[in-house]
Short mmCIF file of C-alpha atoms and ligand atoms in Angstrom, two decimals:
data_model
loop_
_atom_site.label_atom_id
_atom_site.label_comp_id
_atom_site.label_asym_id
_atom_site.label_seq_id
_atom_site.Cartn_x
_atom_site.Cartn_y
_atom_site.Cartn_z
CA UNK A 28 -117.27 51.12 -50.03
CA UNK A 29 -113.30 51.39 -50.09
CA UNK A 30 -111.16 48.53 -51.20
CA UNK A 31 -111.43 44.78 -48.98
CA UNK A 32 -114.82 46.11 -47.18
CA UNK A 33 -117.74 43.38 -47.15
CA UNK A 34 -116.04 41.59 -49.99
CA UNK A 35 -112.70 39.91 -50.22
CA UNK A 36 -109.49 41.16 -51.74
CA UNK A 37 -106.26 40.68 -52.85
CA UNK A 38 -102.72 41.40 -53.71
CA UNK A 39 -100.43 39.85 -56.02
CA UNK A 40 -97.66 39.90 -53.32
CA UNK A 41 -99.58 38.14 -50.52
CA UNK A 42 -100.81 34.25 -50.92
CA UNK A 43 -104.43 35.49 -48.79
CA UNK A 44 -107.56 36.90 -49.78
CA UNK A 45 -108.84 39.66 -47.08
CA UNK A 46 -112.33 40.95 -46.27
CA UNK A 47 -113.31 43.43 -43.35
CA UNK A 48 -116.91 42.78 -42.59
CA UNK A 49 -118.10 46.78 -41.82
CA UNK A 50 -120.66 45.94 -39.70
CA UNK A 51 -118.45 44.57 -37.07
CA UNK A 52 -115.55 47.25 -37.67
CA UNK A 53 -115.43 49.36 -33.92
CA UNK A 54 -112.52 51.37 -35.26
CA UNK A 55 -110.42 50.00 -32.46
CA UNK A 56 -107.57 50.05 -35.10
CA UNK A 57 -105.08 47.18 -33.82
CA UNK A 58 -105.42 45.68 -37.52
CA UNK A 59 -103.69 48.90 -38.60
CA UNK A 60 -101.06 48.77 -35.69
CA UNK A 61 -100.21 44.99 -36.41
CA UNK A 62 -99.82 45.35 -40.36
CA UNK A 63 -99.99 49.04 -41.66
CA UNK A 64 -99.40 47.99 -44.76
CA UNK A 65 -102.45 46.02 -44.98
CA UNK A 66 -105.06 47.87 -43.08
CA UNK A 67 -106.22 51.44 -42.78
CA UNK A 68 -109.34 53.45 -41.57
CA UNK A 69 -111.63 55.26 -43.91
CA UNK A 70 -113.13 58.73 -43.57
CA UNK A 71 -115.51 56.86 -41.36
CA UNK A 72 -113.11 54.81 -38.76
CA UNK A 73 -114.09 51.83 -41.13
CA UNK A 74 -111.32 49.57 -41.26
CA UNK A 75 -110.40 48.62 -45.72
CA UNK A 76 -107.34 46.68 -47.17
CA UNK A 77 -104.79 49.02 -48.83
CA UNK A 78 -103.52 48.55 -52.28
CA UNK A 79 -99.94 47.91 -52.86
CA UNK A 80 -97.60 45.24 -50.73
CA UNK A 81 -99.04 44.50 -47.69
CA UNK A 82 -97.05 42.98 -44.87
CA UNK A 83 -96.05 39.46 -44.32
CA UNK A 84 -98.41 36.58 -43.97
CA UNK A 85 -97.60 36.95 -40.14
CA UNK A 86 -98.33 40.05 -39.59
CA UNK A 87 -101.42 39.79 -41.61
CA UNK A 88 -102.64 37.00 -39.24
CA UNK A 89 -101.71 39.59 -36.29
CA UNK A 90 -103.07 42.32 -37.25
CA UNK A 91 -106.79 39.72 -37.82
CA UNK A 92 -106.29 37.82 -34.66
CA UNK A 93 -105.83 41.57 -32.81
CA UNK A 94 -109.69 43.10 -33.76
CA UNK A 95 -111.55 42.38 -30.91
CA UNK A 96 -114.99 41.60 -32.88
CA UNK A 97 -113.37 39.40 -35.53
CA UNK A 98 -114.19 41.55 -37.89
CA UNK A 99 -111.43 40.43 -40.49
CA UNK A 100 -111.63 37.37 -41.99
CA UNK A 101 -108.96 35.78 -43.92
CA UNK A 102 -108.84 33.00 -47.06
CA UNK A 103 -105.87 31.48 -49.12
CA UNK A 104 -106.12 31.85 -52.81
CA UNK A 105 -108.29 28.36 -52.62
CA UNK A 106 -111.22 29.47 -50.83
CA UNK A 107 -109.76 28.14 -47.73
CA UNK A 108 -110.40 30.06 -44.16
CA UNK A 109 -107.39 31.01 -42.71
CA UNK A 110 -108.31 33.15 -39.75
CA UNK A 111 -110.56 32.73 -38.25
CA UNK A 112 -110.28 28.81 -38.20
CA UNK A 113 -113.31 27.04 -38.98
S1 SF4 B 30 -109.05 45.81 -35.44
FE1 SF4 B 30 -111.11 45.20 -36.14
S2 SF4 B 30 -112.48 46.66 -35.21
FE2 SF4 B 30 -110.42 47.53 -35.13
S3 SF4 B 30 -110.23 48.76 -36.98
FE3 SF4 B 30 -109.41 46.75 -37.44
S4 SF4 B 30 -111.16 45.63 -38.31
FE4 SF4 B 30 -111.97 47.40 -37.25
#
């Protein structure tokens, strides 16, 4: 299991949490075109959260709202659901 898959993440640069849920991952690999600083594919196609500075909070939210099965979900520092809203 590579870093942000099934369980949430995060970096000290960014004010989100991020979790890919793997089950749901298609490998269609808009997360990665919208913020590819955030996102990469595994060995496998799975999408994971990269270490390091990921992009900005927008792009972030881009590169969730882009996966076609909603397979990224994102949460402030609070526990709070950012994308998708709830
Ligand atoms: S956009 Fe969604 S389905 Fe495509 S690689 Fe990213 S997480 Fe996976």
């Amino acid at each position: 299991m590579k870093r942000g898959q099934n369980e949430f993440t995060q970096s000290p640069d960014s004010k989100f949490r991020i979790k890919v849920i793997n089950s749901l991952c298609i490998s269609a690999a808009t997360c990665v075109i919208r913020a590819p600083n955030t996102f990469d594919l595994d060995d496998d196609g799975i999408a994971y959260v990269k270490e390091g500075t990921w992009d900005d909070a927008i792009a972030i939210i881009e590169g969730a709202k882009s996966c076609p099965t909603t397979a990224i979900i994102i949460e402030d520092f609070q526990g709070n659901q950012v994308y998708p809203a709830v």
